[in-house]
Amino acid sequence: MADMQKWVVYIVECADGTLYTGVSTDLDRRLRQHNGELKGGAGYTRARRPVRFVWSEAAEDRSGAQRKEYVVRRLKAAEKRLLIEGKSNVDQYR
């Protein structure tokens, strides 16, 4: 069965200025989870609330989203800031 959901890689900025990267099919729900409004937020963001979305990029499927997430998570904070500012893209780091 084909994966019909829209997968997205995202970065949130935490209250302490750190960045967290993840994947989701529902960014609104995921943000609410990270901010404690719904169950399921990441432990990392739980101690650094509130968080806000600062960047996202669509992927063709879950596998593609996870590959992009892997690339983004390995970036230094300064490189992630370039993504957020639109001065670079994930593909140049592959």
PDB file of C-alpha atoms in Angstrom, residues 38-74:
ATOM      1  CA  LEU A  38      -1.090  16.754  23.761  1.00  0.00           C
ATOM      2  CA  LYS A  39       0.706  13.576  24.785  1.00  0.00           C
ATOM      3  CA  GLY A  40       3.692  12.477  22.742  1.00  0.00           C
ATOM      4  CA  GLY A  41       6.220  15.309  22.756  1.00  0.00           C
ATOM      5  CA  ALA A  42       9.937  14.542  22.703  1.00  0.00           C
ATOM      6  CA  GLY A  43      11.785  14.427  26.004  1.00  0.00           C
ATOM      7  CA  TYR A  44      14.311  16.941  24.691  1.00  0.00           C
ATOM      8  CA  THR A  45      11.686  19.615  24.112  1.00  0.00           C
ATOM      9  CA  ARG A  46       9.753  18.829  27.306  1.00  0.00           C
ATOM     10  CA  ALA A  47      12.388  20.609  29.397  1.00  0.00           C
ATOM     11  CA  ARG A  48      12.780  23.485  26.916  1.00  0.00           C
ATOM     12  CA  ARG A  49       9.259  24.767  26.334  1.00  0.00           C
ATOM     13  CA  PRO A  50       7.784  26.613  24.655  1.00  0.00           C
ATOM     14  CA  VAL A  51       8.975  25.646  21.195  1.00  0.00           C
ATOM     15  CA  ARG A  52       8.118  27.194  17.846  1.00  0.00           C
ATOM     16  CA  PHE A  53       8.493  25.982  14.271  1.00  0.00           C
ATOM     17  CA  VAL A  54      11.262  27.725  12.386  1.00  0.00           C
ATOM     18  CA  TRP A  55      11.776  25.504   9.315  1.00  0.00           C
ATOM     19  CA  SER A  56      10.170  22.650   7.414  1.00  0.00           C
ATOM     20  CA  GLU A  57      10.610  20.808   4.142  1.00  0.00           C
ATOM     21  CA  ALA A  58       8.305  18.277   2.510  1.00  0.00           C
ATOM     22  CA  ALA A  59       9.450  14.798   1.563  1.00  0.00           C
ATOM     23  CA  GLU A  60       7.988  12.310  -0.896  1.00  0.00           C
ATOM     24  CA  ASP A  61       7.418   9.625   1.748  1.00  0.00           C
ATOM     25  CA  ARG A  62       8.363   8.547   5.261  1.00  0.00           C
ATOM     26  CA  SER A  63      11.667   7.079   4.143  1.00  0.00           C
ATOM     27  CA  GLY A  64      12.620  10.287   2.350  1.00  0.00           C
ATOM     28  CA  ALA A  65      11.675  12.338   5.399  1.00  0.00           C
ATOM     29  CA  GLN A  66      13.807  10.153   7.649  1.00  0.00           C
ATOM     30  CA  ARG A  67      16.782  10.450   5.280  1.00  0.00           C
ATOM     31  CA  LYS A  68      16.475  14.250   5.307  1.00  0.00           C
ATOM     32  CA  GLU A  69      16.061  14.226   9.082  1.00  0.00           C
ATOM     33  CA  TYR A  70      19.295  12.234   9.406  1.00  0.00           C
ATOM     34  CA  VAL A  71      21.147  14.805   7.304  1.00  0.00           C
ATOM     35  CA  VAL A  72      19.719  17.779   9.229  1.00  0.00           C
ATOM     36  CA  ARG A  73      20.400  16.249  12.649  1.00  0.00           C
ATOM     37  CA  ARG A  74      24.071  15.851  11.760  1.00  0.00           C
TER      38      ARG A  74
END
